[in-house]
Amino acid sequence: MSEVKKVIMLGNEAIARGAYEAGVKVSAAYPGTPSTEISENLVKYKDDLYCEWSPNEKVATEVAIGASVAGVRAMSCMKHVGFNVAADPAYTVSYMGVNGGLVIVVADDPGLYSSQNEQDTRMVARAAQLPVLEPSDSSEAKEFMKIAFDLSEKFDRPFVFRTTTRLAHSQGPVVLEDRVEPEDKPYERNPGKNVMMPGNAIKRHLHVEDRMNRLEKDGSDFAINKAEYNDTSIGFITSGIPYQYVKEVFPQASVLKLGMVYPLPKKLIEEFAKKVDKLYIFEELEPVIEEQVKAWGIECIGKEIFTRQGEYSANLLREK
């Protein structure tokens, strides 16, 4: 083990570092702010690592899927509107599952700094039944990438890794660690798993439901989903960059910080809700967490006072 080194990294640099440390061997991407610098940083690592700019996001995702089927850890990378282009293979690989770990990195753009819409990747991932991790700073960006690959292989699921413009271009301390070199998984001819003709796909759909239910149940024990109990008169459920605003404005409030934002850990959320007097859901863009929490019969306040538009801030939270 080499000497531990701590450096300051942008979020996109940290994502690239996390993929490198996780032992990724194939990365395919299509450029677009705020995701471009991930691949630009990843290509700097020369250790048994293939990186390409693909003709589009669909091809990038198919390249990564092929590498996963072959038995190596692989990723594709794009901005949020590119996820639409990749929808065809993304929905299908959800049924297939993985061999080597597979992560699709998608960068959202709340505030429309460089995009034509403000769509929320969590909505697309939920429709495709793809689990989603979302970090809140550069350190988590690196660590969550490693966790995403581990969970992908453990649960036989492709994972979506959601980032945003603010995280991508914010700096924070990151501890560098050695690259893990997982052994390549043997390729096994398995049409029932890898060829999604109707007769195979209908059986794989049952597998998807089973694995997503397991993720929901096991997620309550994941370290990346963390309840911080302080003053229980007010509680927040949040994730990603908005977590930083909650901690700045309400440092004494109780907070349930979600690292896995789909599927949601129902048991953990129910336990947290019972322990706080008033519950707020603070999430940028669409009420993905809020709608699920309310569907479970849990009273909470969300988009009644927080906007669905634009990027959040500490000042917005103070005002509301």
PDB file of C-alpha atoms in Angstrom:
ATOM      1  CA  MET A   1       0.000   0.000   0.000  1.00  0.00           C
ATOM      2  CA  SER A   2       1.406   3.376  -0.992  1.00  0.00           C
ATOM      3  CA  GLU A   3       1.519   6.380   1.315  1.00  0.00           C
ATOM      4  CA  VAL A   4      -1.901   8.018   1.795  1.00  0.00           C
ATOM      5  CA  LYS A   5      -2.108  11.358   0.011  1.00  0.00           C
ATOM      6  CA  LYS A   6      -4.819  14.001   0.336  1.00  0.00           C
ATOM      7  CA  VAL A   7      -5.374  16.467  -2.512  1.00  0.00           C
ATOM      8  CA  ILE A   8      -7.953  19.059  -3.558  1.00  0.00           C
ATOM      9  CA  MET A   9     -10.049  17.907  -6.505  1.00  0.00           C
ATOM     10  CA  LEU A  10     -12.978  19.111  -8.543  1.00  0.00           C
ATOM     11  CA  GLY A  11     -15.963  16.792  -8.447  1.00  0.00           C
ATOM     12  CA  ASN A  12     -15.344  15.571 -11.986  1.00  0.00           C
ATOM     13  CA  GLU A  13     -11.702  14.835 -11.193  1.00  0.00           C
ATOM     14  CA  ALA A  14     -12.822  12.885  -8.135  1.00  0.00           C
ATOM     15  CA  ILE A  15     -15.323  10.838 -10.153  1.00  0.00           C
ATOM     16  CA  ALA A  16     -12.542   9.908 -12.557  1.00  0.00           C
ATOM     17  CA  ARG A  17     -10.261   9.020  -9.665  1.00  0.00           C
ATOM     18  CA  GLY A  18     -12.957   6.835  -8.128  1.00  0.00           C
ATOM     19  CA  ALA A  19     -13.426   4.955 -11.388  1.00  0.00           C
ATOM     20  CA  TYR A  20      -9.664   4.459 -11.640  1.00  0.00           C
ATOM     21  CA  GLU A  21      -9.363   3.189  -8.061  1.00  0.00           C
ATOM     22  CA  ALA A  22     -12.348   0.881  -8.622  1.00  0.00           C
ATOM     23  CA  GLY A  23     -10.436  -0.899 -11.374  1.00  0.00           C
ATOM     24  CA  VAL A  24     -12.408   0.312 -14.388  1.00  0.00           C
ATOM     25  CA  LYS A  25     -10.939  -1.037 -17.618  1.00  0.00           C
ATOM     26  CA  VAL A  26     -13.290   0.465 -20.221  1.00  0.00           C
ATOM     27  CA  SER A  27     -14.767   3.965 -20.308  1.00  0.00           C
ATOM     28  CA  ALA A  28     -16.838   5.296 -23.211  1.00  0.00           C
ATOM     29  CA  ALA A  29     -18.351   8.771 -23.209  1.00  0.00           C
ATOM     30  CA  TYR A  30     -19.842  11.554 -25.265  1.00  0.00           C
ATOM     31  CA  PRO A  31     -18.728  15.060 -24.256  1.00  0.00           C
ATOM     32  CA  GLY A  32     -21.079  17.669 -22.835  1.00  0.00           C
ATOM     33  CA  THR A  33     -20.882  20.065 -19.913  1.00  0.00           C
ATOM     34  CA  PRO A  34     -20.988  19.312 -17.007  1.00  0.00           C
ATOM     35  CA  SER A  35     -19.669  15.783 -17.636  1.00  0.00           C
ATOM     36  CA  THR A  36     -16.804  16.320 -20.097  1.00  0.00           C
ATOM     37  CA  GLU A  37     -13.934  16.620 -17.625  1.00  0.00           C
ATOM     38  CA  ILE A  38     -14.610  13.183 -16.156  1.00  0.00           C
ATOM     39  CA  SER A  39     -13.265  11.433 -19.235  1.00  0.00           C
ATOM     40  CA  GLU A  40     -10.578  14.063 -19.754  1.00  0.00           C
ATOM     41  CA  ASN A  41      -9.208  13.223 -16.312  1.00  0.00           C
ATOM     42  CA  LEU A  42      -9.742   9.475 -16.508  1.00  0.00           C
ATOM     43  CA  VAL A  43      -7.700   9.145 -19.694  1.00  0.00           C
ATOM     44  CA  LYS A  44      -4.644  10.433 -17.816  1.00  0.00           C
ATOM     45  CA  TYR A  45      -4.448   7.109 -15.954  1.00  0.00           C
ATOM     46  CA  LYS A  46      -2.560   4.619 -18.107  1.00  0.00           C
ATOM     47  CA  ASP A  47      -2.958   1.418 -16.078  1.00  0.00           C
ATOM     48  CA  ASP A  48      -4.735  -1.137 -18.260  1.00  0.00           C
ATOM     49  CA  LEU A  49      -7.497   1.345 -19.041  1.00  0.00           C
ATOM     50  CA  TYR A  50      -9.234   2.015 -22.365  1.00  0.00           C
ATOM     51  CA  CYS A  51     -11.035   5.352 -22.857  1.00  0.00           C
ATOM     52  CA  GLU A  52     -12.896   6.608 -25.914  1.00  0.00           C
ATOM     53  CA  TRP A  53     -15.080   9.428 -27.130  1.00  0.00           C
ATOM     54  CA  SER A  54     -17.980   7.650 -28.776  1.00  0.00           C
ATOM     55  CA  PRO A  55     -20.100   8.942 -31.689  1.00  0.00           C
ATOM     56  CA  ASN A  56     -23.016   9.457 -29.282  1.00  0.00           C
ATOM     57  CA  GLU A  57     -24.278   8.441 -25.844  1.00  0.00           C
ATOM     58  CA  LYS A  58     -26.097   5.356 -27.140  1.00  0.00           C
ATOM     59  CA  VAL A  59     -22.891   3.969 -28.608  1.00  0.00           C
ATOM     60  CA  ALA A  60     -20.959   4.858 -25.450  1.00  0.00           C
ATOM     61  CA  THR A  61     -23.424   2.911 -23.326  1.00  0.00           C
ATOM     62  CA  GLU A  62     -23.366  -0.047 -25.694  1.00  0.00           C
ATOM     63  CA  VAL A  63     -19.555  -0.135 -25.591  1.00  0.00           C
ATOM     64  CA  ALA A  64     -19.680  -0.192 -21.793  1.00  0.00           C
ATOM     65  CA  ILE A  65     -22.361  -2.894 -21.805  1.00  0.00           C
ATOM     66  CA  GLY A  66     -20.256  -5.040 -24.111  1.00  0.00           C
ATOM     67  CA  ALA A  67     -17.244  -4.688 -21.837  1.00  0.00           C
ATOM     68  CA  SER A  68     -19.372  -5.600 -18.813  1.00  0.00           C
ATOM     69  CA  VAL A  69     -20.712  -8.705 -20.551  1.00  0.00           C
ATOM     70  CA  ALA A  70     -17.111  -9.637 -21.386  1.00  0.00           C
ATOM     71  CA  GLY A  71     -16.287  -9.517 -17.674  1.00  0.00           C
ATOM     72  CA  VAL A  72     -14.543  -6.211 -16.887  1.00  0.00           C
ATOM     73  CA  ARG A  73     -15.660  -3.158 -14.949  1.00  0.00           C
ATOM     74  CA  ALA A  74     -16.931  -0.530 -17.384  1.00  0.00           C
ATOM     75  CA  MET A  75     -18.643   2.857 -17.441  1.00  0.00           C
ATOM     76  CA  SER A  76     -20.297   5.271 -19.815  1.00  0.00           C
ATOM     77  CA  CYS A  77     -20.475   8.995 -19.184  1.00  0.00           C
ATOM     78  CA  MET A  78     -22.749  11.782 -20.471  1.00  0.00           C
ATOM     79  CA  LYS A  79     -24.782  14.826 -19.505  1.00  0.00           C
ATOM     80  CA  HIS A  80     -28.456  14.550 -18.640  1.00  0.00           C
ATOM     81  CA  VAL A  81     -29.912  15.154 -22.102  1.00  0.00           C
ATOM     82  CA  GLY A  82     -27.535  12.509 -23.429  1.00  0.00           C
ATOM     83  CA  PHE A  83     -29.235   9.975 -21.189  1.00  0.00           C
ATOM     84  CA  ASN A  84     -32.219  10.257 -23.541  1.00  0.00           C
ATOM     85  CA  VAL A  85     -30.008   9.199 -26.451  1.00  0.00           C
ATOM     86  CA  ALA A  86     -28.776   6.251 -24.362  1.00  0.00           C
ATOM     87  CA  ALA A  87     -32.289   5.226 -23.290  1.00  0.00           C
ATOM     88  CA  ASP A  88     -32.599   2.248 -25.650  1.00  0.00           C
ATOM     89  CA  PRO A  89     -29.600   0.280 -24.323  1.00  0.00           C
ATOM     90  CA  ALA A  90     -30.071   1.628 -20.777  1.00  0.00           C
ATOM     91  CA  TYR A  91     -33.609   0.253 -20.443  1.00  0.00           C
ATOM     92  CA  THR A  92     -32.549  -3.086 -21.898  1.00  0.00           C
ATOM     93  CA  VAL A  93     -29.394  -3.569 -19.825  1.00  0.00           C
ATOM     94  CA  SER A  94     -31.572  -3.023 -16.757  1.00  0.00           C
ATOM     95  CA  TYR A  95     -33.155  -6.379 -17.622  1.00  0.00           C
ATOM     96  CA  MET A  96     -29.857  -8.000 -18.559  1.00  0.00           C
ATOM     97  CA  GLY A  97     -27.913  -7.108 -15.448  1.00  0.00           C
ATOM     98  CA  VAL A  98     -24.122  -7.229 -15.476  1.00  0.00           C
ATOM     99  CA  ASN A  99     -21.091  -9.463 -15.453  1.00  0.00           C
ATOM    100  CA  GLY A 100     -18.373  -6.961 -14.719  1.00  0.00           C
ATOM    101  CA  GLY A 101     -19.641  -3.947 -12.760  1.00  0.00           C
ATOM    102  CA  LEU A 102     -21.404  -1.344 -14.932  1.00  0.00           C
ATOM    103  CA  VAL A 103     -21.964   2.322 -14.033  1.00  0.00           C
ATOM    104  CA  ILE A 104     -23.632   4.996 -16.172  1.00  0.00           C
ATOM    105  CA  VAL A 105     -22.481   8.446 -15.036  1.00  0.00           C
ATOM    106  CA  VAL A 106     -25.027  11.181 -15.804  1.00  0.00           C
ATOM    107  CA  ALA A 107     -24.480  14.874 -15.037  1.00  0.00           C
ATOM    108  CA  ASP A 108     -27.588  17.003 -14.482  1.00  0.00           C
ATOM    109  CA  ASP A 109     -27.670  20.774 -14.943  1.00  0.00           C
ATOM    110  CA  PRO A 110     -30.011  22.509 -12.454  1.00  0.00           C
ATOM    111  CA  GLY A 111     -30.087  26.157 -13.445  1.00  0.00           C
ATOM    112  CA  LEU A 112     -29.516  25.469 -17.147  1.00  0.00           C
ATOM    113  CA  TYR A 113     -25.948  26.730 -17.256  1.00  0.00           C
ATOM    114  CA  SER A 114     -25.209  24.875 -20.494  1.00  0.00           C
ATOM    115  CA  SER A 115     -28.272  22.864 -21.446  1.00  0.00           C
ATOM    116  CA  GLN A 116     -31.602  23.023 -23.239  1.00  0.00           C
ATOM    117  CA  ASN A 117     -33.665  21.595 -20.377  1.00  0.00           C
ATOM    118  CA  GLU A 118     -33.584  20.824 -16.660  1.00  0.00           C
ATOM    119  CA  GLN A 119     -34.679  17.193 -16.735  1.00  0.00           C
ATOM    120  CA  ASP A 120     -34.001  15.109 -13.646  1.00  0.00           C
ATOM    121  CA  THR A 121     -31.987  11.924 -14.235  1.00  0.00           C
ATOM    122  CA  ARG A 122     -33.649  10.254 -11.260  1.00  0.00           C
ATOM    123  CA  MET A 123     -36.944  10.256 -13.190  1.00  0.00           C
ATOM    124  CA  VAL A 124     -35.422   8.504 -16.177  1.00  0.00           C
ATOM    125  CA  ALA A 125     -33.557   6.014 -13.992  1.00  0.00           C
ATOM    126  CA  ARG A 126     -36.724   5.229 -12.043  1.00  0.00           C
ATOM    127  CA  ALA A 127     -38.597   4.530 -15.261  1.00  0.00           C
ATOM    128  CA  ALA A 128     -35.790   2.203 -16.367  1.00  0.00           C
ATOM    129  CA  GLN A 129     -35.562   0.628 -12.885  1.00  0.00           C
ATOM    130  CA  LEU A 130     -31.896   1.537 -12.577  1.00  0.00           C
ATOM    131  CA  PRO A 131     -30.610   2.240  -9.043  1.00  0.00           C
ATOM    132  CA  VAL A 132     -29.057   5.678  -8.512  1.00  0.00           C
ATOM    133  CA  LEU A 133     -26.254   6.918  -6.249  1.00  0.00           C
ATOM    134  CA  GLU A 134     -25.645  10.638  -5.682  1.00  0.00           C
ATOM    135  CA  PRO A 135     -22.669  12.146  -3.784  1.00  0.00           C
ATOM    136  CA  SER A 136     -22.605  15.511  -2.015  1.00  0.00           C
ATOM    137  CA  ASP A 137     -18.925  16.490  -2.343  1.00  0.00           C
ATOM    138  CA  SER A 138     -15.672  15.533  -4.062  1.00  0.00           C
ATOM    139  CA  SER A 139     -14.658  13.001  -1.421  1.00  0.00           C
ATOM    140  CA  GLU A 140     -17.968  11.175  -1.728  1.00  0.00           C
ATOM    141  CA  ALA A 141     -17.788  11.425  -5.520  1.00  0.00           C
ATOM    142  CA  LYS A 142     -14.656   9.304  -5.450  1.00  0.00           C
ATOM    143  CA  GLU A 143     -15.862   6.850  -2.828  1.00  0.00           C
ATOM    144  CA  PHE A 144     -19.374   6.464  -4.265  1.00  0.00           C
ATOM    145  CA  MET A 145     -17.936   5.466  -7.638  1.00  0.00           C
ATOM    146  CA  LYS A 146     -16.134   2.585  -5.964  1.00  0.00           C
ATOM    147  CA  ILE A 147     -19.274   1.661  -4.042  1.00  0.00           C
ATOM    148  CA  ALA A 148     -21.343   1.789  -7.230  1.00  0.00           C
ATOM    149  CA  PHE A 149     -19.155  -0.827  -8.911  1.00  0.00           C
ATOM    150  CA  ASP A 150     -19.211  -3.072  -5.849  1.00  0.00           C
ATOM    151  CA  LEU A 151     -23.010  -2.852  -5.568  1.00  0.00           C
ATOM    152  CA  SER A 152     -23.406  -3.365  -9.302  1.00  0.00           C
ATOM    153  CA  GLU A 153     -21.662  -6.718  -9.111  1.00  0.00           C
ATOM    154  CA  LYS A 154     -23.261  -7.714  -5.805  1.00  0.00           C
ATOM    155  CA  PHE A 155     -26.835  -7.070  -6.956  1.00  0.00           C
ATOM    156  CA  ASP A 156     -26.371  -7.795 -10.670  1.00  0.00           C
ATOM    157  CA  ARG A 157     -27.615  -4.309 -11.542  1.00  0.00           C
ATOM    158  CA  PRO A 158     -26.255  -1.518 -13.713  1.00  0.00           C
ATOM    159  CA  PHE A 159     -26.034   1.618 -11.551  1.00  0.00           C
ATOM    160  CA  VAL A 160     -26.608   5.244 -12.476  1.00  0.00           C
ATOM    161  CA  PHE A 161     -24.232   7.700 -10.839  1.00  0.00           C
ATOM    162  CA  ARG A 162     -25.905  11.128 -10.697  1.00  0.00           C
ATOM    163  CA  THR A 163     -23.900  14.305 -10.430  1.00  0.00           C
ATOM    164  CA  THR A 164     -24.755  17.976 -11.040  1.00  0.00           C
ATOM    165  CA  THR A 165     -23.033  21.083 -12.371  1.00  0.00           C
ATOM    166  CA  ARG A 166     -22.332  22.416  -8.862  1.00  0.00           C
ATOM    167  CA  LEU A 167     -20.736  19.170  -7.710  1.00  0.00           C
ATOM    168  CA  ALA A 168     -18.821  18.713 -10.964  1.00  0.00           C
ATOM    169  CA  HIS A 169     -17.132  22.090 -10.677  1.00  0.00           C
ATOM    170  CA  SER A 170     -16.743  22.452  -6.893  1.00  0.00           C
ATOM    171  CA  GLN A 171     -13.530  21.562  -5.104  1.00  0.00           C
ATOM    172  CA  GLY A 172     -12.943  19.494  -2.001  1.00  0.00           C
ATOM    173  CA  PRO A 173     -10.346  17.327  -0.263  1.00  0.00           C
ATOM    174  CA  VAL A 174      -9.949  13.773  -1.562  1.00  0.00           C
ATOM    175  CA  VAL A 175      -7.800  10.977  -0.132  1.00  0.00           C
ATOM    176  CA  LEU A 176      -6.003   9.104  -2.899  1.00  0.00           C
ATOM    177  CA  GLU A 177      -5.788   5.326  -2.615  1.00  0.00           C
ATOM    178  CA  ASP A 178      -4.319   2.552  -4.722  1.00  0.00           C
ATOM    179  CA  ARG A 179      -6.127   1.125  -7.719  1.00  0.00           C
ATOM    180  CA  VAL A 180      -7.943  -2.137  -7.068  1.00  0.00           C
ATOM    181  CA  GLU A 181      -7.452  -4.743  -9.770  1.00  0.00           C
ATOM    182  CA  PRO A 182     -10.425  -7.118  -9.597  1.00  0.00           C
ATOM    183  CA  GLU A 183      -9.977 -10.233 -11.650  1.00  0.00           C
ATOM    184  CA  ASP A 184     -11.788 -10.232 -14.974  1.00  0.00           C
ATOM    185  CA  LYS A 185     -14.944 -12.304 -14.694  1.00  0.00           C
ATOM    186  CA  PRO A 186     -15.142 -15.191 -17.152  1.00  0.00           C
ATOM    187  CA  TYR A 187     -17.467 -14.707 -20.102  1.00  0.00           C
ATOM    188  CA  GLU A 188     -20.169 -17.345 -20.183  1.00  0.00           C
ATOM    189  CA  ARG A 189     -22.547 -17.772 -23.089  1.00  0.00           C
ATOM    190  CA  ASN A 190     -25.948 -17.103 -21.553  1.00  0.00           C
ATOM    191  CA  PRO A 191     -28.674 -16.057 -24.029  1.00  0.00           C
ATOM    192  CA  GLY A 192     -31.314 -16.160 -21.302  1.00  0.00           C
ATOM    193  CA  LYS A 193     -29.529 -13.340 -19.486  1.00  0.00           C
ATOM    194  CA  ASN A 194     -27.926 -11.378 -22.314  1.00  0.00           C
ATOM    195  CA  VAL A 195     -30.309 -11.679 -25.292  1.00  0.00           C
ATOM    196  CA  MET A 196     -33.489  -9.744 -24.579  1.00  0.00           C
ATOM    197  CA  MET A 197     -35.926 -11.443 -26.897  1.00  0.00           C
ATOM    198  CA  PRO A 198     -39.461 -11.409 -25.435  1.00  0.00           C
ATOM    199  CA  GLY A 199     -39.302 -14.925 -24.001  1.00  0.00           C
ATOM    200  CA  ASN A 200     -36.093 -14.126 -22.134  1.00  0.00           C
ATOM    201  CA  ALA A 201     -37.007 -10.560 -21.179  1.00  0.00           C
ATOM    202  CA  ILE A 202     -40.227 -11.538 -19.404  1.00  0.00           C
ATOM    203  CA  LYS A 203     -38.224 -13.801 -17.098  1.00  0.00           C
ATOM    204  CA  ARG A 204     -35.538 -11.170 -16.543  1.00  0.00           C
ATOM    205  CA  HIS A 205     -38.183  -8.633 -15.546  1.00  0.00           C
ATOM    206  CA  LEU A 206     -38.940 -10.784 -12.500  1.00  0.00           C
ATOM    207  CA  HIS A 207     -35.225 -10.715 -11.680  1.00  0.00           C
ATOM    208  CA  VAL A 208     -35.202  -6.911 -11.905  1.00  0.00           C
ATOM    209  CA  GLU A 209     -38.102  -6.624  -9.469  1.00  0.00           C
ATOM    210  CA  ASP A 210     -36.434  -9.016  -7.039  1.00  0.00           C
ATOM    211  CA  ARG A 211     -33.107  -7.169  -7.059  1.00  0.00           C
ATOM    212  CA  MET A 212     -34.706  -3.748  -6.717  1.00  0.00           C
ATOM    213  CA  ASN A 213     -36.758  -4.969  -3.754  1.00  0.00           C
ATOM    214  CA  ARG A 214     -33.576  -6.294  -2.167  1.00  0.00           C
ATOM    215  CA  LEU A 215     -31.850  -2.964  -2.734  1.00  0.00           C
ATOM    216  CA  GLU A 216     -34.736  -1.098  -1.102  1.00  0.00           C
ATOM    217  CA  LYS A 217     -34.580  -3.373   1.938  1.00  0.00           C
ATOM    218  CA  ASP A 218     -30.792  -3.551   2.247  1.00  0.00           C
ATOM    219  CA  GLY A 219     -30.439   0.177   1.573  1.00  0.00           C
ATOM    220  CA  SER A 220     -31.569   0.957   5.114  1.00  0.00           C
ATOM    221  CA  ASP A 221     -28.282  -0.538   6.294  1.00  0.00           C
ATOM    222  CA  PHE A 222     -26.025   1.066   3.674  1.00  0.00           C
ATOM    223  CA  ALA A 223     -23.467   3.431   5.202  1.00  0.00           C
ATOM    224  CA  ILE A 224     -24.093   5.898   2.368  1.00  0.00           C
ATOM    225  CA  ASN A 225     -27.630   6.432   3.716  1.00  0.00           C
ATOM    226  CA  LYS A 226     -26.997   8.191   6.996  1.00  0.00           C
ATOM    227  CA  ALA A 227     -29.307   9.601   9.689  1.00  0.00           C
ATOM    228  CA  GLU A 228     -27.836  12.481  11.716  1.00  0.00           C
ATOM    229  CA  TYR A 229     -29.937  13.116  14.819  1.00  0.00           C
ATOM    230  CA  ASN A 230     -29.720  16.474  16.558  1.00  0.00           C
ATOM    231  CA  ASP A 231     -32.669  18.760  17.252  1.00  0.00           C
ATOM    232  CA  THR A 232     -35.679  16.576  16.420  1.00  0.00           C
ATOM    233  CA  SER A 233     -38.162  19.457  16.202  1.00  0.00           C
ATOM    234  CA  ILE A 234     -37.149  19.766  12.554  1.00  0.00           C
ATOM    235  CA  GLY A 235     -35.855  17.119  10.172  1.00  0.00           C
ATOM    236  CA  PHE A 236     -34.670  17.151   6.568  1.00  0.00           C
ATOM    237  CA  ILE A 237     -34.413  14.370   4.021  1.00  0.00           C
ATOM    238  CA  THR A 238     -31.961  15.435   1.353  1.00  0.00           C
ATOM    239  CA  SER A 239     -29.142  14.301  -0.908  1.00  0.00           C
ATOM    240  CA  GLY A 240     -26.336  15.575  -3.102  1.00  0.00           C
ATOM    241  CA  ILE A 241     -25.292  19.222  -3.051  1.00  0.00           C
ATOM    242  CA  PRO A 242     -28.524  20.364  -1.273  1.00  0.00           C
ATOM    243  CA  TYR A 243     -27.236  18.495   1.800  1.00  0.00           C
ATOM    244  CA  GLN A 244     -24.464  21.103   2.060  1.00  0.00           C
ATOM    245  CA  TYR A 245     -27.028  23.910   2.144  1.00  0.00           C
ATOM    246  CA  VAL A 246     -29.040  22.197   4.870  1.00  0.00           C
ATOM    247  CA  LYS A 247     -25.935  21.776   7.046  1.00  0.00           C
ATOM    248  CA  GLU A 248     -24.984  25.424   6.509  1.00  0.00           C
ATOM    249  CA  VAL A 249     -28.377  26.919   7.318  1.00  0.00           C
ATOM    250  CA  PHE A 250     -29.622  24.407   9.934  1.00  0.00           C
ATOM    251  CA  PRO A 251     -26.499  22.902  11.545  1.00  0.00           C
ATOM    252  CA  GLN A 252     -28.499  21.668  14.557  1.00  0.00           C
ATOM    253  CA  ALA A 253     -31.354  20.065  12.615  1.00  0.00           C
ATOM    254  CA  SER A 254     -31.718  16.319  12.225  1.00  0.00           C
ATOM    255  CA  VAL A 255     -30.876  15.200   8.706  1.00  0.00           C
ATOM    256  CA  LEU A 256     -31.351  11.985   6.762  1.00  0.00           C
ATOM    257  CA  LYS A 257     -28.741  12.155   4.040  1.00  0.00           C
ATOM    258  CA  LEU A 258     -29.410   9.736   1.206  1.00  0.00           C
ATOM    259  CA  GLY A 259     -26.518   8.462  -0.897  1.00  0.00           C
ATOM    260  CA  MET A 260     -28.773   6.036  -2.768  1.00  0.00           C
ATOM    261  CA  VAL A 261     -31.675   8.086  -4.098  1.00  0.00           C
ATOM    262  CA  TYR A 262     -33.394   5.235  -5.939  1.00  0.00           C
ATOM    263  CA  PRO A 263     -34.686   2.880  -4.712  1.00  0.00           C
ATOM    264  CA  LEU A 264     -35.325   4.686  -1.455  1.00  0.00           C
ATOM    265  CA  PRO A 265     -34.629   2.892   1.861  1.00  0.00           C
ATOM    266  CA  LYS A 266     -38.195   2.715   3.160  1.00  0.00           C
ATOM    267  CA  LYS A 267     -37.483   1.399   6.648  1.00  0.00           C
ATOM    268  CA  LEU A 268     -34.814   4.018   7.335  1.00  0.00           C
ATOM    269  CA  ILE A 269     -37.057   6.829   6.107  1.00  0.00           C
ATOM    270  CA  GLU A 270     -39.990   5.629   8.221  1.00  0.00           C
ATOM    271  CA  GLU A 271     -37.791   5.458  11.319  1.00  0.00           C
ATOM    272  CA  PHE A 272     -36.428   8.944  10.728  1.00  0.00           C
ATOM    273  CA  ALA A 273     -39.872  10.440  10.078  1.00  0.00           C
ATOM    274  CA  LYS A 274     -41.190   9.071  13.380  1.00  0.00           C
ATOM    275  CA  LYS A 275     -38.403  10.778  15.330  1.00  0.00           C
ATOM    276  CA  VAL A 276     -38.820  14.326  14.015  1.00  0.00           C
ATOM    277  CA  ASP A 277     -41.717  16.696  14.654  1.00  0.00           C
ATOM    278  CA  LYS A 278     -41.756  18.386  11.234  1.00  0.00           C
ATOM    279  CA  LEU A 279     -40.237  16.809   8.122  1.00  0.00           C
ATOM    280  CA  TYR A 280     -38.968  18.638   5.055  1.00  0.00           C
ATOM    281  CA  ILE A 281     -37.793  17.135   1.765  1.00  0.00           C
ATOM    282  CA  PHE A 282     -35.098  19.347   0.231  1.00  0.00           C
ATOM    283  CA  GLU A 283     -34.241  18.140  -3.288  1.00  0.00           C
ATOM    284  CA  GLU A 284     -33.400  20.000  -6.474  1.00  0.00           C
ATOM    285  CA  LEU A 285     -35.643  19.705  -9.536  1.00  0.00           C
ATOM    286  CA  GLU A 286     -38.389  17.057  -9.404  1.00  0.00           C
ATOM    287  CA  PRO A 287     -40.088  15.773  -6.196  1.00  0.00           C
ATOM    288  CA  VAL A 288     -38.751  12.252  -6.650  1.00  0.00           C
ATOM    289  CA  ILE A 289     -38.103  11.574  -2.953  1.00  0.00           C
ATOM    290  CA  GLU A 290     -41.096  13.613  -1.806  1.00  0.00           C
ATOM    291  CA  GLU A 291     -43.656  11.779  -3.939  1.00  0.00           C
ATOM    292  CA  GLN A 292     -42.472   8.380  -2.730  1.00  0.00           C
ATOM    293  CA  VAL A 293     -42.413   9.449   0.913  1.00  0.00           C
ATOM    294  CA  LYS A 294     -45.945  10.849   0.662  1.00  0.00           C
ATOM    295  CA  ALA A 295     -47.092   7.677  -1.107  1.00  0.00           C
ATOM    296  CA  TRP A 296     -46.000   5.768   2.001  1.00  0.00           C
ATOM    297  CA  GLY A 297     -48.373   7.940   4.075  1.00  0.00           C
ATOM    298  CA  ILE A 298     -45.634  10.034   5.679  1.00  0.00           C
ATOM    299  CA  GLU A 299     -46.425  13.713   6.195  1.00  0.00           C
ATOM    300  CA  CYS A 300     -43.753  16.044   4.841  1.00  0.00           C
ATOM    301  CA  ILE A 301     -43.266  19.462   3.270  1.00  0.00           C
ATOM    302  CA  GLY A 302     -41.472  19.810  -0.034  1.00  0.00           C
ATOM    303  CA  LYS A 303     -42.415  21.464  -3.286  1.00  0.00           C
ATOM    304  CA  GLU A 304     -45.217  23.389  -1.562  1.00  0.00           C
ATOM    305  CA  ILE A 305     -42.491  25.840  -0.587  1.00  0.00           C
ATOM    306  CA  PHE A 306     -39.395  24.760  -2.554  1.00  0.00           C
ATOM    307  CA  THR A 307     -39.242  25.387  -6.298  1.00  0.00           C
ATOM    308  CA  ARG A 308     -38.945  22.736  -9.005  1.00  0.00           C
ATOM    309  CA  GLN A 309     -36.941  25.193 -11.081  1.00  0.00           C
ATOM    310  CA  GLY A 310     -33.277  26.122 -11.023  1.00  0.00           C
ATOM    311  CA  GLU A 311     -30.408  25.432  -8.698  1.00  0.00           C
ATOM    312  CA  TYR A 312     -30.911  25.522  -4.928  1.00  0.00           C
ATOM    313  CA  SER A 313     -28.799  27.558  -2.527  1.00  0.00           C
ATOM    314  CA  ALA A 314     -28.335  28.248   1.154  1.00  0.00           C
ATOM    315  CA  ASN A 315     -30.048  31.615   0.664  1.00  0.00           C
ATOM    316  CA  LEU A 316     -33.092  29.939  -0.869  1.00  0.00           C
ATOM    317  CA  LEU A 317     -33.391  27.668   2.143  1.00  0.00           C
ATOM    318  CA  ARG A 318     -33.043  30.614   4.562  1.00  0.00           C
ATOM    319  CA  GLU A 319     -35.749  32.546   2.708  1.00  0.00           C
ATOM    320  CA  LYS A 320     -38.253  29.703   2.622  1.00  0.00           C
TER     321      LYS A 320
END
